[in-house]
PDB file of C-alpha atoms in Angstrom:
ATOM      1  CA  VAL A   1      33.673  47.597   4.373  1.00  0.00           C
ATOM      2  CA  ASP A   2      37.438  47.795   4.711  1.00  0.00           C
ATOM      3  CA  PRO A   3      38.459  51.484   5.063  1.00  0.00           C
ATOM      4  CA  LYS A   4      40.737  51.338   1.990  1.00  0.00           C
ATOM      5  CA  VAL A   5      37.958  49.860  -0.124  1.00  0.00           C
ATOM      6  CA  GLY A   6      35.481  52.415   1.218  1.00  0.00           C
ATOM      7  CA  LYS A   7      37.796  55.290   0.405  1.00  0.00           C
ATOM      8  CA  MET A   8      38.368  53.904  -3.084  1.00  0.00           C
ATOM      9  CA  LEU A   9      34.601  53.684  -3.641  1.00  0.00           C
ATOM     10  CA  ILE A  10      34.054  57.286  -2.599  1.00  0.00           C
ATOM     11  CA  PHE A  11      36.878  58.510  -4.830  1.00  0.00           C
ATOM     12  CA  GLY A  12      35.506  56.407  -7.691  1.00  0.00           C
ATOM     13  CA  CYS A  13      32.266  58.332  -7.472  1.00  0.00           C
ATOM     14  CA  VAL A  14      33.968  61.707  -7.128  1.00  0.00           C
ATOM     15  CA  MET A  15      36.260  60.987 -10.087  1.00  0.00           C
ATOM     16  CA  GLN A  16      33.319  59.650 -12.146  1.00  0.00           C
ATOM     17  CA  CYS A  17      34.825  56.206 -12.674  1.00  0.00           C
ATOM     18  CA  LEU A  18      32.636  54.260 -10.269  1.00  0.00           C
ATOM     19  CA  PRO A  19      31.755  51.282 -12.513  1.00  0.00           C
ATOM     20  CA  ALA A  20      35.419  50.287 -12.826  1.00  0.00           C
ATOM     21  CA  VAL A  21      36.109  51.019  -9.167  1.00  0.00           C
ATOM     22  CA  LEU A  22      33.146  48.870  -8.103  1.00  0.00           C
ATOM     23  CA  THR A  23      34.735  45.928  -9.914  1.00  0.00           C
ATOM     24  CA  ILE A  24      38.190  46.474  -8.438  1.00  0.00           C
ATOM     25  CA  ALA A  25      36.741  46.987  -4.959  1.00  0.00           C
ATOM     26  CA  ALA A  26      34.713  43.788  -5.228  1.00  0.00           C
ATOM     27  CA  GLY A  27      37.844  41.900  -6.270  1.00  0.00           C
ATOM     28  CA  MET A  28      39.807  43.350  -3.382  1.00  0.00           C
ATOM     29  CA  ALA A  29      37.070  42.790  -0.808  1.00  0.00           C
ATOM     30  CA  TYR A  30      36.282  39.194  -1.724  1.00  0.00           C
ATOM     31  CA  LYS A  31      38.954  37.189  -3.497  1.00  0.00           C
ATOM     32  CA  ASP A  32      40.852  36.895  -6.720  1.00  0.00           C
ATOM     33  CA  PRO A  33      38.736  35.280  -9.474  1.00  0.00           C
ATOM     34  CA  TRP A  34      41.708  33.579 -11.146  1.00  0.00           C
ATOM     35  CA  VAL A  35      42.026  29.817 -10.984  1.00  0.00           C
ATOM     36  CA  LEU A  36      45.587  28.472 -11.047  1.00  0.00           C
ATOM     37  CA  PRO A  37      45.557  24.721 -11.671  1.00  0.00           C
ATOM     38  CA  ILE A  38      48.891  23.177 -10.754  1.00  0.00           C
ATOM     39  CA  ASP A  39      49.250  21.353 -14.061  1.00  0.00           C
ATOM     40  CA  ARG A  40      48.316  24.421 -16.159  1.00  0.00           C
ATOM     41  CA  LYS A  41      49.812  27.277 -14.138  1.00  0.00           C
ATOM     42  CA  GLN A  42      51.776  28.701 -17.079  1.00  0.00           C
ATOM     43  CA  ALA A  43      48.675  28.821 -19.319  1.00  0.00           C
ATOM     44  CA  ALA A  44      46.670  30.432 -16.493  1.00  0.00           C
ATOM     45  CA  ASP A  45      49.374  33.060 -15.956  1.00  0.00           C
ATOM     46  CA  GLU A  46      49.387  33.787 -19.694  1.00  0.00           C
ATOM     47  CA  ALA A  47      45.612  34.288 -19.692  1.00  0.00           C
ATOM     48  CA  ARG A  48      45.949  36.800 -16.871  1.00  0.00           C
ATOM     49  CA  ARG A  49      48.746  38.655 -18.698  1.00  0.00           C
ATOM     50  CA  ARG A  50      46.621  38.739 -21.852  1.00  0.00           C
ATOM     51  CA  PHE A  51      43.846  40.548 -19.956  1.00  0.00           C
ATOM     52  CA  ALA A  52      46.316  43.046 -18.508  1.00  0.00           C
ATOM     53  CA  GLY A  53      47.775  43.812 -21.919  1.00  0.00           C
ATOM     54  CA  GLU A  54      50.485  46.431 -22.083  1.00  0.00           C
ATOM     55  CA  SER A  55      49.401  47.907 -18.753  1.00  0.00           C
ATOM     56  CA  PHE A  56      50.826  44.905 -16.814  1.00  0.00           C
ATOM     57  CA  SER A  57      48.213  45.809 -14.191  1.00  0.00           C
ATOM     58  CA  ASP A  58      46.372  43.232 -12.112  1.00  0.00           C
ATOM     59  CA  HIS A  59      43.520  45.727 -11.732  1.00  0.00           C
ATOM     60  CA  VAL A  60      43.174  46.165 -15.484  1.00  0.00           C
ATOM     61  CA  ALA A  61      43.288  42.390 -15.903  1.00  0.00           C
ATOM     62  CA  LEU A  62      40.491  42.043 -13.349  1.00  0.00           C
ATOM     63  CA  LEU A  63      38.400  44.729 -15.082  1.00  0.00           C
ATOM     64  CA  GLN A  64      38.839  43.168 -18.504  1.00  0.00           C
ATOM     65  CA  ALA A  65      38.113  39.661 -17.232  1.00  0.00           C
ATOM     66  CA  TYR A  66      34.974  40.789 -15.386  1.00  0.00           C
ATOM     67  CA  GLU A  67      33.716  42.783 -18.348  1.00  0.00           C
ATOM     68  CA  GLY A  68      34.263  39.836 -20.678  1.00  0.00           C
ATOM     69  CA  TRP A  69      32.371  37.618 -18.271  1.00  0.00           C
ATOM     70  CA  THR A  70      29.419  40.014 -18.156  1.00  0.00           C
ATOM     71  CA  MET A  71      29.332  40.155 -21.953  1.00  0.00           C
ATOM     72  CA  ALA A  72      29.596  36.367 -22.356  1.00  0.00           C
ATOM     73  CA  GLY A  73      25.944  35.882 -21.392  1.00  0.00           C
ATOM     74  CA  GLN A  74      24.980  32.231 -21.852  1.00  0.00           C
ATOM     75  CA  GLY A  75      28.607  31.389 -22.618  1.00  0.00           C
ATOM     76  CA  ARG A  76      29.914  32.401 -19.197  1.00  0.00           C
ATOM     77  CA  ARG A  77      30.853  28.880 -18.152  1.00  0.00           C
ATOM     78  CA  ASP A  78      32.950  28.361 -21.300  1.00  0.00           C
ATOM     79  CA  TYR A  79      34.447  31.854 -20.918  1.00  0.00           C
ATOM     80  CA  CYS A  80      35.575  31.029 -17.372  1.00  0.00           C
ATOM     81  CA  TRP A  81      36.972  27.647 -18.438  1.00  0.00           C
ATOM     82  CA  ARG A  82      38.987  29.138 -21.327  1.00  0.00           C
ATOM     83  CA  ASN A  83      40.333  32.013 -19.224  1.00  0.00           C
ATOM     84  CA  TYR A  84      41.011  30.220 -15.912  1.00  0.00           C
ATOM     85  CA  LEU A  85      38.383  32.163 -13.982  1.00  0.00           C
ATOM     86  CA  SER A  86      36.028  31.124 -11.209  1.00  0.00           C
ATOM     87  CA  GLY A  87      32.426  31.718 -12.229  1.00  0.00           C
ATOM     88  CA  ASN A  88      31.311  31.529  -8.596  1.00  0.00           C
ATOM     89  CA  THR A  89      33.776  34.243  -7.611  1.00  0.00           C
ATOM     90  CA  LEU A  90      32.688  36.466 -10.499  1.00  0.00           C
ATOM     91  CA  GLU A  91      29.043  35.985  -9.451  1.00  0.00           C
ATOM     92  CA  MET A  92      29.951  37.015  -5.910  1.00  0.00           C
ATOM     93  CA  MET A  93      31.810  40.055  -7.249  1.00  0.00           C
ATOM     94  CA  SER A  94      28.729  41.026  -9.248  1.00  0.00           C
ATOM     95  CA  ASP A  95      26.624  40.862  -6.087  1.00  0.00           C
ATOM     96  CA  MET A  96      29.222  42.857  -4.155  1.00  0.00           C
ATOM     97  CA  ARG A  97      29.245  45.562  -6.850  1.00  0.00           C
ATOM     98  CA  ARG A  98      25.475  45.948  -6.369  1.00  0.00           C
ATOM     99  CA  GLN A  99      25.834  46.068  -2.592  1.00  0.00           C
ATOM    100  CA  PHE A 100      28.582  48.676  -2.764  1.00  0.00           C
ATOM    101  CA  ALA A 101      26.480  50.821  -5.123  1.00  0.00           C
ATOM    102  CA  GLU A 102      23.508  50.553  -2.753  1.00  0.00           C
ATOM    103  CA  LEU A 103      25.688  51.590   0.199  1.00  0.00           C
ATOM    104  CA  LEU A 104      26.984  54.607  -1.703  1.00  0.00           C
ATOM    105  CA  GLN A 105      23.469  55.591  -2.715  1.00  0.00           C
ATOM    106  CA  THR A 106      22.158  55.219   0.847  1.00  0.00           C
ATOM    107  CA  ALA A 107      25.057  57.321   2.135  1.00  0.00           C
ATOM    108  CA  GLY A 108      24.304  60.025  -0.446  1.00  0.00           C
ATOM    109  CA  PHE A 109      27.454  59.652  -2.538  1.00  0.00           C
ATOM    110  CA  ILE A 110      25.671  58.706  -5.751  1.00  0.00           C
ATOM    111  CA  ASP A 111      23.826  61.591  -7.369  1.00  0.00           C
ATOM    112  CA  ASP A 112      23.567  63.205 -10.826  1.00  0.00           C
ATOM    113  CA  LYS A 113      27.370  63.331 -11.058  1.00  0.00           C
ATOM    114  CA  CYS A 114      27.600  59.566 -10.815  1.00  0.00           C
ATOM    115  CA  PRO A 115      24.798  58.110 -12.950  1.00  0.00           C
ATOM    116  CA  ARG A 116      24.208  54.391 -13.572  1.00  0.00           C
ATOM    117  CA  PRO A 117      27.059  53.024 -11.425  1.00  0.00           C
ATOM    118  CA  LEU A 118      26.526  49.414 -12.467  1.00  0.00           C
ATOM    119  CA  GLU A 119      26.927  49.965 -16.216  1.00  0.00           C
ATOM    120  CA  ALA A 120      29.838  48.421 -18.070  1.00  0.00           C
ATOM    121  CA  HIS A 121      33.016  50.403 -17.924  1.00  0.00           C
ATOM    122  CA  GLY A 122      34.355  50.006 -21.472  1.00  0.00           C
ATOM    123  CA  GLN A 123      38.057  50.344 -22.219  1.00  0.00           C
ATOM    124  CA  HIS A 124      40.547  50.933 -19.435  1.00  0.00           C
ATOM    125  CA  ALA A 125      43.795  52.831 -19.557  1.00  0.00           C
TER     126      ALA A 125
END
C-alpha cells in the first residue's frame, strides 16, 4: 500500500469516517473510474461535475458515483453507461475496499470505534 494511502486509511479509522475513506483510497490506489469518450467528453465532464455538486471535489464525486453504483443493484450496467463510469473499475474498487478493511483489521486498527467499515457512507460534505 502506498504510504499516503495507508496513512489516509489509518486516519479514516481514527476519525470514524472509514467507509468514505476506503472508497477514496481505492480510487487513488487503482485508477479513476470515469470514462471519457472523445466524442462525448463534454457530457462526461458534466456527469462528473453533477456528482461533485457544490463541493467541486473530485473525491466527493468519486464517493457519490461509487455509492450510486452500489445502490443500483441489477441496474449497475445502465448506471455506468448513463454516468460515464467503468463498471470493471468500480468492481475492482469494491474489492480493494474489502482488502483495505481486512488489512486494517489484521493490523488492529479496526475495533469498536470503527464498526462495519464496508457500510455505505451516506451524504458527504
